[in-house]
Amino acid sequence: MSADSSQPSKCPVTGQSAKLTTTAGAPVSDNQNSLTAGARGPVLLQDYQLIEKLAHQNRERIPERVVHAKGWGAYGTLTITHDIAKYTRAKVFEVGKQTPMLLRFSTVAGEQGAADAERDVRGFAMKYYTEEGNWDLVGNNTPVFFIRDPYKFPDFIRTQKRHPRSNLRSPTAMWDFWSLSPESLHQVTILMSDRGIPVDPTHMNGYGSHTYSFINAAGERFWVKFHFKTQQGHKHYTNAQSADVIAQSRESYQEALFGKIERGEFPRWDVQVQIMPEEDADKTSYNPFDLTKVWPHDEYPVIPVGTLELNRNADNYFAEIEQAAFSPSNIVPGIGFSPDKVLQGRIFSYADAHRHRLGTHYEALPVNAPKCPVHHYHKDGAMRFFQNDTGNPDVYYEPNSFGGPVQTETYAEPPLKISGDADRYNHRDGNDDYVQPRALFNLFDAAQKTRLFGNIAAAMDGVPDFIIERALGHFDKIHPDYGNGIRAALKRPVKNDTVTTGPDAIPVPAK
């Protein structure tokens, strides 16, 4: 005999059913039928329960992120195993300290309905709930990016989104921008390599990407880069394998990450830093604040710090992952910024995006709220649903004479030396955009290079000839084998007179 579906379900703990109410708390007598004039209708306007239900449904969605819209996340713990106190006074890095955190992975270009296993850069955004406030490290699975000036970020992202007329992704826009922006070559090489499609979030590295600063107890500044090396090993799909996965599921990353944590298979990453003394920034052959450049490990080796583990899934994806808001502007004492231009732009744009997408008080949402005491003078605004005053009605401005929160000068950072006249400097002047992609290309074995050439050729499908030729000219400057490998994959004649520039330049073959 089947169960009577008209009977309310019972709570497995109490054996009782909760009373269904409206949002105002009034009990609902009938949740199956609208209030109508007669059995055939029409519906009466006074059916406030129906109106409430439909009106709320219309507002169940919030704007998706302009970038990094499709994401997967989980909670975890940062455990510090090595002492780096000589570089930073941040309490989060005290040996033995365990700090709860949230990590959200994402694709950059795809919308919320995009397939997880597409070739794309992956976001690697972390929120650490420290005793000194929330520290957000908002990085990617690559140590570099496509641009070095934030002025070009909106332009770049438009090339990754949909064409305004066709509403389709545009390889032409993508390669047009890249071929006119040689600073993108380093990231393009990573994206089109084997690492362009990790099989799931646990099999890829994370990077802070930007250069940040550490401040120690003596007030000394060091430049720092953050690395998170997967303990699960690197695993990646080819284009063909990715297509097969997407044909079966567009949610392969969510299935893998959620499933592993539910089964107790907690993924881990080794946390490492590179440290540069402040004065070294003027001595390197490259700009250490350039987001398109890495710091060579033989110059600045990685230093072990600790372990990051993900060990708990969110109970509600929307509340805890979709509403999670990460911003590079969230730092804590002992961690600071750098002259990195793109970082400077993101300090503004990320928090501003959250205020638009989630509202004025987005940091009061439980997933974003600090675990330490919060005291400030920000006032009111839409959805001010919590106490955001000082607790004393006479203390609503600063300075005041009534015991309100005050500044703490001991947390001040040391002065940052700057120089130069204010101007719009050409960011390509003095920059070699070929030497670091060349070093990466030379690390690939023959099979990796063959796949790289094929991936680029496939991504160029439908792109006008003149744009392809311009792009090939840049690949030639990285290495003749790079440009010619792509030509072969495109079934085009190879060139015998290409010249590389910079260190390890290859002589022009004798004619």
Short mmCIF file of C-alpha atoms in Angstrom, two decimals:
data_model
loop_
_atom_site.label_atom_id
_atom_site.label_comp_id
_atom_site.label_asym_id
_atom_site.label_seq_id
_atom_site.Cartn_x
_atom_site.Cartn_y
_atom_site.Cartn_z
CA MET A 1 0.00 0.00 0.00
CA SER A 2 1.48 3.39 -1.02
CA ALA A 3 1.86 6.22 1.45
CA ASP A 4 -0.82 8.89 1.44
CA SER A 5 0.91 11.82 -0.29
CA SER A 6 -1.66 14.21 1.16
CA GLN A 7 -0.29 13.64 4.65
CA PRO A 8 2.49 16.04 5.73
CA SER A 9 5.95 14.55 6.13
CA LYS A 10 7.24 14.12 9.67
CA CYS A 11 10.52 15.42 11.02
CA PRO A 12 12.73 12.33 11.57
CA VAL A 13 13.97 13.81 14.88
CA THR A 14 10.81 15.17 16.53
CA GLY A 15 8.20 13.19 14.63
CA GLN A 16 6.26 16.41 14.13
CA SER A 17 5.68 18.59 11.08
CA ALA A 18 6.61 22.25 10.99
CA LYS A 19 3.73 24.64 10.42
CA LEU A 20 3.89 26.24 6.95
CA THR A 21 3.69 30.05 7.19
CA THR A 22 3.98 33.14 5.04
CA THR A 23 7.15 35.19 5.26
CA ALA A 24 5.38 37.31 7.88
CA GLY A 25 4.76 34.23 10.02
CA ALA A 26 1.04 33.76 9.38
CA PRO A 27 -0.04 30.10 9.05
CA VAL A 28 -0.97 28.87 5.57
CA SER A 29 -4.21 26.87 5.41
CA ASP A 30 -3.95 25.73 1.78
CA ASN A 31 -0.73 25.56 -0.25
CA GLN A 32 -2.29 23.69 -3.18
CA ASN A 33 -5.07 25.92 -4.52
CA SER A 34 -5.34 29.61 -5.46
CA LEU A 35 -8.15 31.75 -4.08
CA THR A 36 -10.70 32.08 -6.92
CA ALA A 37 -14.20 33.33 -7.64
CA GLY A 38 -15.81 30.01 -8.33
CA ALA A 39 -14.12 26.74 -9.18
CA ARG A 40 -13.19 27.96 -12.66
CA GLY A 41 -11.80 31.31 -11.56
CA PRO A 42 -10.71 34.01 -12.05
CA VAL A 43 -8.06 34.40 -9.33
CA LEU A 44 -8.69 37.08 -6.73
CA LEU A 45 -6.14 39.84 -6.25
CA GLN A 46 -6.51 39.46 -2.49
CA ASP A 47 -4.76 36.07 -2.59
CA TYR A 48 -1.70 37.52 -0.89
CA GLN A 49 -0.21 34.06 -0.41
CA LEU A 50 -0.17 33.45 -4.15
CA ILE A 51 1.20 36.93 -4.84
CA GLU A 52 3.93 36.47 -2.25
CA LYS A 53 4.93 33.13 -3.73
CA LEU A 54 5.10 34.39 -7.34
CA ALA A 55 6.77 37.67 -6.40
CA HIS A 56 9.48 35.88 -4.45
CA GLN A 57 10.13 33.49 -7.33
CA ASN A 58 10.71 36.48 -9.61
CA ARG A 59 13.47 37.60 -7.25
CA GLU A 60 15.19 34.29 -6.51
CA ARG A 61 18.13 35.07 -8.79
CA ILE A 62 20.81 37.68 -8.28
CA PRO A 63 23.11 38.99 -11.03
CA GLU A 64 25.76 36.45 -11.89
CA ARG A 65 29.37 37.49 -11.66
CA VAL A 66 30.60 39.28 -14.79
CA VAL A 67 33.63 36.99 -14.68
CA HIS A 68 34.07 33.75 -12.74
CA ALA A 69 30.31 33.13 -12.88
CA LYS A 70 30.50 29.31 -12.81
CA GLY A 71 32.02 28.12 -9.58
CA TRP A 72 32.46 25.29 -7.08
CA GLY A 73 33.57 25.66 -3.48
CA ALA A 74 34.09 24.15 -0.07
CA TYR A 75 35.29 24.97 3.42
CA GLY A 76 38.63 23.91 4.82
CA THR A 77 41.55 24.64 7.07
CA LEU A 78 44.94 26.30 6.66
CA THR A 79 47.53 24.70 8.96
CA ILE A 80 50.91 26.42 9.38
CA THR A 81 53.88 24.07 9.69
CA HIS A 82 56.88 26.35 9.02
CA ASP A 83 58.01 29.58 10.65
CA ILE A 84 58.02 32.68 8.44
CA ALA A 85 57.81 35.20 11.29
CA LYS A 86 60.96 36.96 10.05
CA TYR A 87 58.94 38.03 7.00
CA THR A 88 55.45 38.75 8.39
CA ARG A 89 53.73 39.57 11.65
CA ALA A 90 50.39 38.21 10.41
CA LYS A 91 49.02 35.95 13.13
CA VAL A 92 47.53 33.61 10.53
CA PHE A 93 51.10 32.42 9.85
CA GLU A 94 52.02 31.47 13.41
CA VAL A 95 53.38 27.94 13.52
CA GLY A 96 50.70 25.46 14.53
CA LYS A 97 47.87 27.89 13.83
CA GLN A 98 44.80 26.44 12.13
CA THR A 99 42.56 28.92 10.36
CA PRO A 100 39.12 28.10 8.92
CA MET A 101 38.69 29.14 5.30
CA LEU A 102 36.51 28.97 2.21
CA LEU A 103 37.81 28.25 -1.28
CA ARG A 104 35.83 28.90 -4.46
CA PHE A 105 37.09 27.57 -7.80
CA SER A 106 35.65 28.89 -11.05
CA THR A 107 36.08 29.33 -14.77
CA VAL A 108 36.80 32.85 -15.96
CA ALA A 109 34.79 33.23 -19.17
CA GLY A 110 31.82 30.89 -18.89
CA GLU A 111 28.39 31.83 -17.64
CA GLN A 112 26.67 29.93 -14.81
CA GLY A 113 25.39 27.34 -17.27
CA ALA A 114 28.75 26.77 -18.96
CA ALA A 115 30.37 23.34 -18.95
CA ASP A 116 32.91 22.77 -16.19
CA ALA A 117 35.47 20.99 -18.39
CA GLU A 118 35.99 23.77 -20.96
CA ARG A 119 39.47 25.08 -21.71
CA ASP A 120 39.76 28.18 -19.56
CA VAL A 121 41.72 29.72 -16.72
CA ARG A 122 40.37 28.62 -13.34
CA GLY A 123 39.77 30.96 -10.44
CA PHE A 124 41.26 30.00 -7.06
CA ALA A 125 39.68 32.42 -4.56
CA MET A 126 40.27 31.98 -0.82
CA LYS A 127 38.76 33.59 2.25
CA TYR A 128 40.61 33.03 5.53
CA TYR A 129 38.60 33.80 8.68
CA THR A 130 41.52 35.00 10.82
CA GLU A 131 41.46 36.43 14.34
CA GLU A 132 42.54 39.78 12.86
CA GLY A 133 39.84 39.93 10.18
CA ASN A 134 39.12 38.25 6.88
CA TRP A 135 42.05 37.82 4.52
CA ASP A 136 41.02 37.20 0.91
CA LEU A 137 43.56 35.86 -1.57
CA VAL A 138 41.85 35.99 -4.95
CA GLY A 139 44.00 34.12 -7.45
CA ASN A 140 43.93 31.67 -10.34
CA ASN A 141 45.38 28.29 -11.26
CA THR A 142 48.06 30.12 -13.25
CA PRO A 143 50.88 32.33 -11.89
CA VAL A 144 50.37 35.00 -14.57
CA PHE A 145 47.52 36.65 -16.49
CA PHE A 146 46.79 38.11 -19.93
CA ILE A 147 47.22 41.80 -19.04
CA ARG A 148 49.48 44.00 -16.95
CA ASP A 149 47.37 47.17 -16.86
CA PRO A 150 43.84 47.15 -15.35
CA TYR A 151 42.74 49.60 -18.04
CA LYS A 152 42.64 46.64 -20.44
CA PHE A 153 40.69 44.24 -18.24
CA PRO A 154 37.19 45.20 -19.49
CA ASP A 155 38.43 44.96 -23.09
CA PHE A 156 40.00 41.56 -22.54
CA ILE A 157 36.91 40.14 -20.82
CA ARG A 158 34.67 41.29 -23.67
CA THR A 159 36.75 39.14 -26.03
CA GLN A 160 35.99 36.12 -23.84
CA LYS A 161 32.26 36.77 -23.73
CA ARG A 162 29.65 36.67 -26.48
CA HIS A 163 29.58 38.64 -29.73
CA PRO A 164 26.88 41.35 -29.54
CA ARG A 165 25.26 40.27 -32.85
CA SER A 166 25.72 36.49 -33.03
CA ASN A 167 25.60 35.93 -29.25
CA LEU A 168 28.34 33.34 -29.76
CA ARG A 169 31.88 33.14 -28.45
CA SER A 170 34.23 34.82 -30.93
CA PRO A 171 37.66 33.26 -31.64
CA THR A 172 38.27 36.27 -33.89
CA ALA A 173 37.87 38.72 -31.01
CA MET A 174 40.02 36.53 -28.76
CA TRP A 175 42.94 36.20 -31.17
CA ASP A 176 42.64 39.79 -32.39
CA PHE A 177 43.13 41.02 -28.82
CA TRP A 178 45.90 38.53 -28.03
CA SER A 179 47.80 39.23 -31.24
CA LEU A 180 47.64 42.96 -30.50
CA SER A 181 48.72 42.38 -26.88
CA PRO A 182 52.02 40.43 -26.78
CA GLU A 183 52.00 40.58 -22.97
CA SER A 184 49.31 37.88 -23.16
CA LEU A 185 51.67 35.31 -24.73
CA HIS A 186 52.82 33.82 -21.43
CA GLN A 187 49.28 33.14 -20.24
CA VAL A 188 48.15 31.99 -23.69
CA THR A 189 50.95 29.40 -23.69
CA ILE A 190 49.81 28.06 -20.30
CA LEU A 191 46.15 28.08 -21.30
CA MET A 192 46.78 26.19 -24.54
CA SER A 193 49.13 23.69 -22.89
CA ASP A 194 48.12 20.46 -21.15
CA ARG A 195 47.27 22.46 -18.03
CA GLY A 196 44.46 24.31 -19.82
CA ILE A 197 41.83 21.72 -18.82
CA PRO A 198 42.35 20.21 -15.34
CA VAL A 199 40.17 17.12 -14.82
CA ASP A 200 38.72 18.69 -11.64
CA PRO A 201 39.63 21.42 -9.13
CA THR A 202 41.65 19.12 -6.90
CA HIS A 203 44.19 18.32 -9.63
CA MET A 204 45.47 21.83 -10.24
CA ASN A 205 47.69 24.36 -8.48
CA GLY A 206 46.58 27.72 -7.17
CA TYR A 207 48.49 30.99 -7.21
CA GLY A 208 48.02 34.41 -5.69
CA SER A 209 49.39 35.53 -9.09
CA HIS A 210 49.93 39.15 -7.97
CA THR A 211 52.87 40.36 -5.95
CA TYR A 212 51.82 41.23 -2.40
CA SER A 213 53.82 42.46 0.57
CA PHE A 214 54.71 41.05 3.95
CA ILE A 215 55.42 43.34 6.93
CA ASN A 216 57.30 41.86 9.87
CA ALA A 217 57.31 42.88 13.53
CA ALA A 218 60.31 45.16 12.93
CA GLY A 219 58.40 47.09 10.26
CA GLU A 220 60.42 45.65 7.38
CA ARG A 221 58.69 45.05 4.04
CA PHE A 222 59.20 42.04 1.77
CA TRP A 223 57.53 41.31 -1.55
CA VAL A 224 55.77 37.95 -1.69
CA LYS A 225 54.11 35.59 -4.14
CA PHE A 226 51.81 32.78 -2.96
CA HIS A 227 51.77 29.23 -4.35
CA PHE A 228 49.40 26.32 -3.61
CA LYS A 229 50.73 23.06 -5.03
CA THR A 230 48.25 20.22 -5.36
CA GLN A 231 49.06 17.05 -3.41
CA GLN A 232 46.69 15.09 -5.67
CA GLY A 233 48.98 15.40 -8.69
CA HIS A 234 48.30 17.14 -11.97
CA LYS A 235 45.71 15.53 -14.22
CA HIS A 236 44.38 17.15 -17.38
CA TYR A 237 42.08 16.44 -20.28
CA THR A 238 42.90 16.75 -23.96
CA ASN A 239 40.42 18.61 -26.15
CA ALA A 240 38.91 15.31 -27.26
CA GLN A 241 38.61 13.97 -23.72
CA SER A 242 37.05 17.24 -22.59
CA ALA A 243 34.43 17.01 -25.36
CA ASP A 244 33.55 13.49 -24.23
CA VAL A 245 33.20 14.59 -20.60
CA ILE A 246 31.01 17.57 -21.52
CA ALA A 247 28.80 15.29 -23.63
CA GLN A 248 28.09 13.29 -20.47
CA SER A 249 27.94 16.07 -17.87
CA ARG A 250 28.30 19.83 -17.75
CA GLU A 251 28.76 19.61 -13.97
CA SER A 252 31.85 17.38 -13.80
CA TYR A 253 33.79 19.68 -11.45
CA GLN A 254 30.95 20.07 -8.97
CA GLU A 255 30.34 16.33 -9.03
CA ALA A 256 34.03 15.59 -8.38
CA LEU A 257 34.68 18.18 -5.67
CA PHE A 258 31.42 17.68 -3.79
CA GLY A 259 31.63 13.90 -4.10
CA LYS A 260 35.20 13.62 -2.86
CA ILE A 261 34.54 15.71 0.23
CA GLU A 262 31.30 13.86 0.99
CA ARG A 263 33.28 10.59 0.85
CA GLY A 264 35.95 11.94 3.19
CA GLU A 265 38.59 12.20 0.44
CA PHE A 266 39.82 15.62 1.51
CA PRO A 267 42.02 17.36 -1.08
CA ARG A 268 45.16 19.14 0.05
CA TRP A 269 47.63 21.68 -1.25
CA ASP A 270 51.15 22.56 -0.08
CA VAL A 271 51.27 26.26 0.74
CA GLN A 272 54.48 28.00 -0.33
CA VAL A 273 55.75 31.55 -0.77
CA GLN A 274 58.47 33.28 -2.72
CA ILE A 275 60.10 36.14 -0.83
CA MET A 276 61.91 39.13 -2.35
CA PRO A 277 63.63 41.77 -0.18
CA GLU A 278 62.05 45.17 -0.78
CA GLU A 279 65.16 46.70 -2.33
CA ASP A 280 65.54 43.84 -4.86
CA ALA A 281 62.58 45.18 -6.85
CA ASP A 282 64.93 47.73 -8.43
CA LYS A 283 67.54 45.10 -9.34
CA THR A 284 65.66 42.43 -11.28
CA SER A 285 65.80 42.23 -15.09
CA TYR A 286 61.99 42.12 -15.12
CA ASN A 287 59.33 44.14 -13.34
CA PRO A 288 58.46 42.03 -10.26
CA PHE A 289 55.06 43.74 -10.11
CA ASP A 290 54.14 42.73 -13.68
CA LEU A 291 51.24 40.25 -13.62
CA THR A 292 52.44 38.70 -16.89
CA LYS A 293 55.78 37.68 -15.34
CA VAL A 294 56.90 35.03 -12.85
CA TRP A 295 59.81 35.22 -10.46
CA PRO A 296 62.35 32.56 -11.51
CA HIS A 297 62.63 29.98 -8.77
CA ASP A 298 66.42 29.87 -9.01
CA GLU A 299 66.43 33.56 -8.03
CA TYR A 300 63.66 33.39 -5.43
CA PRO A 301 63.06 29.78 -4.35
CA VAL A 302 59.76 28.69 -2.86
CA ILE A 303 59.61 28.46 0.93
CA PRO A 304 57.25 25.95 2.61
CA VAL A 305 54.58 27.45 4.85
CA GLY A 306 51.87 24.88 5.55
CA THR A 307 48.99 22.81 4.23
CA LEU A 308 45.57 23.76 2.92
CA GLU A 309 42.84 21.11 3.23
CA LEU A 310 39.23 21.20 2.06
CA ASN A 311 37.06 19.10 4.36
CA ARG A 312 33.48 20.36 4.44
CA ASN A 313 30.86 21.00 1.79
CA ALA A 314 28.50 23.95 2.03
CA ASP A 315 25.03 23.17 3.37
CA ASN A 316 23.42 25.60 0.93
CA TYR A 317 25.18 26.35 -2.35
CA PHE A 318 23.44 29.67 -2.99
CA ALA A 319 23.91 31.09 0.50
CA GLU A 320 27.51 29.96 0.96
CA ILE A 321 29.11 29.70 -2.49
CA GLU A 322 27.07 31.90 -4.82
CA GLN A 323 26.90 34.70 -2.23
CA ALA A 324 30.54 34.32 -1.20
CA ALA A 325 32.34 37.57 -1.97
CA PHE A 326 36.12 37.69 -2.32
CA SER A 327 38.13 40.89 -2.69
CA PRO A 328 41.89 41.58 -2.71
CA SER A 329 41.08 44.65 -0.60
CA ASN A 330 40.59 42.33 2.40
CA ILE A 331 44.00 42.13 4.06
CA VAL A 332 45.16 41.76 7.66
CA PRO A 333 48.11 43.22 9.61
CA GLY A 334 51.35 41.80 8.24
CA ILE A 335 50.00 41.39 4.69
CA GLY A 336 49.81 44.31 2.27
CA PHE A 337 49.69 45.34 -1.35
CA SER A 338 52.33 46.18 -3.95
CA PRO A 339 52.65 48.54 -6.94
CA ASP A 340 51.21 45.76 -9.16
CA LYS A 341 48.89 47.82 -11.40
CA VAL A 342 46.30 45.09 -11.93
CA LEU A 343 46.17 44.38 -8.20
CA GLN A 344 45.59 48.09 -7.61
CA GLY A 345 42.62 47.98 -9.98
CA ARG A 346 41.18 44.86 -8.39
CA ILE A 347 41.36 46.42 -4.91
CA PHE A 348 38.55 48.70 -6.10
CA SER A 349 36.67 46.65 -8.65
CA TYR A 350 36.03 43.45 -6.69
CA ALA A 351 34.47 45.05 -3.63
CA ASP A 352 32.50 47.37 -5.91
CA ALA A 353 31.17 44.39 -7.88
CA HIS A 354 29.94 42.78 -4.66
CA ARG A 355 28.15 45.94 -3.57
CA HIS A 356 26.33 45.91 -6.90
CA ARG A 357 25.64 42.17 -7.04
CA LEU A 358 24.86 41.42 -3.39
CA GLY A 359 24.14 44.79 -1.81
CA THR A 360 25.66 47.40 0.45
CA HIS A 361 26.02 45.03 3.39
CA TYR A 362 27.38 41.99 1.54
CA GLU A 363 30.05 41.48 4.19
CA ALA A 364 27.34 40.97 6.83
CA LEU A 365 26.10 37.83 5.07
CA PRO A 366 27.12 34.83 7.20
CA VAL A 367 29.54 33.41 4.63
CA ASN A 368 31.35 36.74 4.32
CA ALA A 369 31.17 37.90 7.93
CA PRO A 370 34.43 37.98 9.92
CA LYS A 371 34.73 35.69 12.93
CA CYS A 372 36.41 38.46 14.95
CA PRO A 373 34.76 41.55 16.49
CA VAL A 374 33.84 44.25 13.96
CA HIS A 375 33.61 47.95 14.86
CA HIS A 376 33.09 50.72 12.30
CA TYR A 377 30.99 53.81 11.60
CA HIS A 378 29.33 52.76 8.32
CA LYS A 379 25.64 53.58 8.47
CA ASP A 380 22.33 52.17 7.33
CA GLY A 381 21.61 51.50 3.63
CA ALA A 382 19.39 48.91 1.99
CA MET A 383 18.81 45.69 3.95
CA ARG A 384 20.39 46.97 7.15
CA PHE A 385 19.13 43.92 9.04
CA PHE A 386 21.75 43.74 11.77
CA GLN A 387 23.36 46.02 14.31
CA ASN A 388 25.92 48.07 12.44
CA ASP A 389 26.25 50.88 14.94
CA THR A 390 28.60 51.20 17.89
CA GLY A 391 26.02 50.21 20.50
CA ASN A 392 25.90 53.73 21.87
CA PRO A 393 23.37 56.08 20.21
CA ASP A 394 25.66 59.05 20.87
CA VAL A 395 28.54 57.42 19.00
CA TYR A 396 27.77 57.67 15.29
CA TYR A 397 30.72 59.79 14.10
CA GLU A 398 34.46 59.92 14.66
CA PRO A 399 36.30 61.43 16.46
CA ASN A 400 33.94 61.58 19.43
CA SER A 401 34.09 62.01 23.20
CA PHE A 402 31.91 59.04 24.11
CA GLY A 403 34.17 56.02 23.91
CA GLY A 404 33.64 54.99 20.30
CA PRO A 405 36.03 52.78 18.33
CA VAL A 406 39.39 54.44 17.65
CA GLN A 407 42.29 53.89 15.29
CA THR A 408 45.25 51.73 16.36
CA GLU A 409 48.46 53.28 15.08
CA THR A 410 50.58 50.22 15.83
CA TYR A 411 49.07 48.55 12.76
CA ALA A 412 50.42 51.21 10.36
CA GLU A 413 52.58 49.93 7.51
CA PRO A 414 56.04 51.39 6.88
CA PRO A 415 56.18 54.09 4.18
CA LEU A 416 56.34 52.81 0.61
CA LYS A 417 58.98 54.43 -1.57
CA ILE A 418 57.63 55.68 -4.90
CA SER A 419 59.16 57.76 -7.67
CA GLY A 420 58.32 59.25 -11.05
CA ASP A 421 56.00 61.78 -12.56
CA ALA A 422 52.30 61.14 -12.99
CA ASP A 423 51.70 60.13 -16.62
CA ARG A 424 50.13 57.43 -18.79
CA TYR A 425 53.23 55.31 -19.35
CA ASN A 426 53.31 52.80 -22.20
CA HIS A 427 53.37 49.50 -20.30
CA ARG A 428 55.10 47.76 -23.22
CA ASP A 429 58.16 50.01 -23.15
CA GLY A 430 61.14 48.12 -21.79
CA ASN A 431 59.23 44.85 -21.42
CA ASP A 432 60.37 41.63 -23.10
CA ASP A 433 57.18 39.64 -23.58
CA TYR A 434 58.94 36.71 -25.26
CA VAL A 435 61.72 35.53 -22.91
CA GLN A 436 59.50 33.98 -20.19
CA PRO A 437 57.13 32.23 -22.65
CA ARG A 438 60.27 30.90 -24.33
CA ALA A 439 61.58 29.50 -21.07
CA LEU A 440 58.22 27.78 -20.53
CA PHE A 441 58.11 26.47 -24.10
CA ASN A 442 61.60 24.98 -23.69
CA LEU A 443 60.39 23.00 -20.66
CA PHE A 444 57.82 21.11 -22.75
CA ASP A 445 58.75 17.75 -24.24
CA ALA A 446 57.98 16.89 -27.86
CA ALA A 447 54.57 15.39 -27.11
CA GLN A 448 53.54 18.38 -24.97
CA LYS A 449 54.60 20.75 -27.75
CA THR A 450 52.62 18.78 -30.33
CA ARG A 451 49.48 19.04 -28.19
CA LEU A 452 50.17 22.76 -27.63
CA PHE A 453 50.36 23.36 -31.39
CA GLY A 454 47.17 21.40 -31.99
CA ASN A 455 45.27 23.21 -29.25
CA ILE A 456 46.22 26.62 -30.62
CA ALA A 457 45.38 25.61 -34.18
CA ALA A 458 41.96 24.35 -33.06
CA ALA A 459 41.31 27.59 -31.17
CA MET A 460 42.11 29.57 -34.35
CA ASP A 461 39.35 27.91 -36.36
CA GLY A 462 37.44 30.57 -38.30
CA VAL A 463 39.83 33.41 -37.43
CA PRO A 464 40.73 35.71 -40.37
CA ASP A 465 44.09 35.07 -42.01
CA PHE A 466 45.60 38.44 -41.19
CA ILE A 467 45.00 37.93 -37.46
CA ILE A 468 46.44 34.42 -37.55
CA GLU A 469 49.56 35.70 -39.35
CA ARG A 470 50.00 38.46 -36.78
CA ALA A 471 49.71 35.92 -33.95
CA LEU A 472 52.17 33.57 -35.66
CA GLY A 473 54.65 36.44 -35.85
CA HIS A 474 54.60 36.64 -32.04
CA PHE A 475 55.00 32.88 -31.64
CA ASP A 476 57.99 33.04 -34.01
CA LYS A 477 59.61 35.58 -31.70
CA ILE A 478 59.21 33.19 -28.79
CA HIS A 479 60.83 30.34 -30.73
CA PRO A 480 60.90 29.40 -34.43
CA ASP A 481 59.70 25.92 -33.51
CA TYR A 482 56.70 27.43 -31.76
CA GLY A 483 55.47 29.38 -34.76
CA ASN A 484 56.28 26.60 -37.22
CA GLY A 485 54.64 23.97 -35.04
CA ILE A 486 51.40 25.92 -35.14
CA ARG A 487 51.77 26.40 -38.91
CA ALA A 488 52.14 22.65 -39.36
CA ALA A 489 49.04 22.06 -37.24
CA LEU A 490 47.21 24.61 -39.39
CA LYS A 491 48.60 22.86 -42.52
CA ARG A 492 50.44 26.01 -43.58
CA PRO A 493 53.96 26.30 -45.00
CA VAL A 494 56.67 26.67 -42.35
CA LYS A 495 59.09 29.59 -42.30
CA ASN A 496 62.87 29.29 -42.31
CA ASP A 497 63.87 32.87 -41.51
CA THR A 498 62.24 33.55 -38.16
CA VAL A 499 64.28 35.27 -35.46
CA THR A 500 63.83 35.14 -31.72
CA THR A 501 64.70 38.07 -29.50
CA GLY A 502 66.30 38.35 -26.12
CA PRO A 503 68.24 35.66 -24.23
CA ASP A 504 68.66 32.30 -25.99
CA ALA A 505 68.03 33.96 -29.35
CA ILE A 506 68.39 31.52 -32.24
CA PRO A 507 70.48 32.62 -35.24
CA VAL A 508 68.83 33.01 -38.63
CA PRO A 509 69.62 29.92 -40.72
CA ALA A 510 72.04 30.59 -43.57
CA LYS A 511 70.32 30.85 -46.92
#
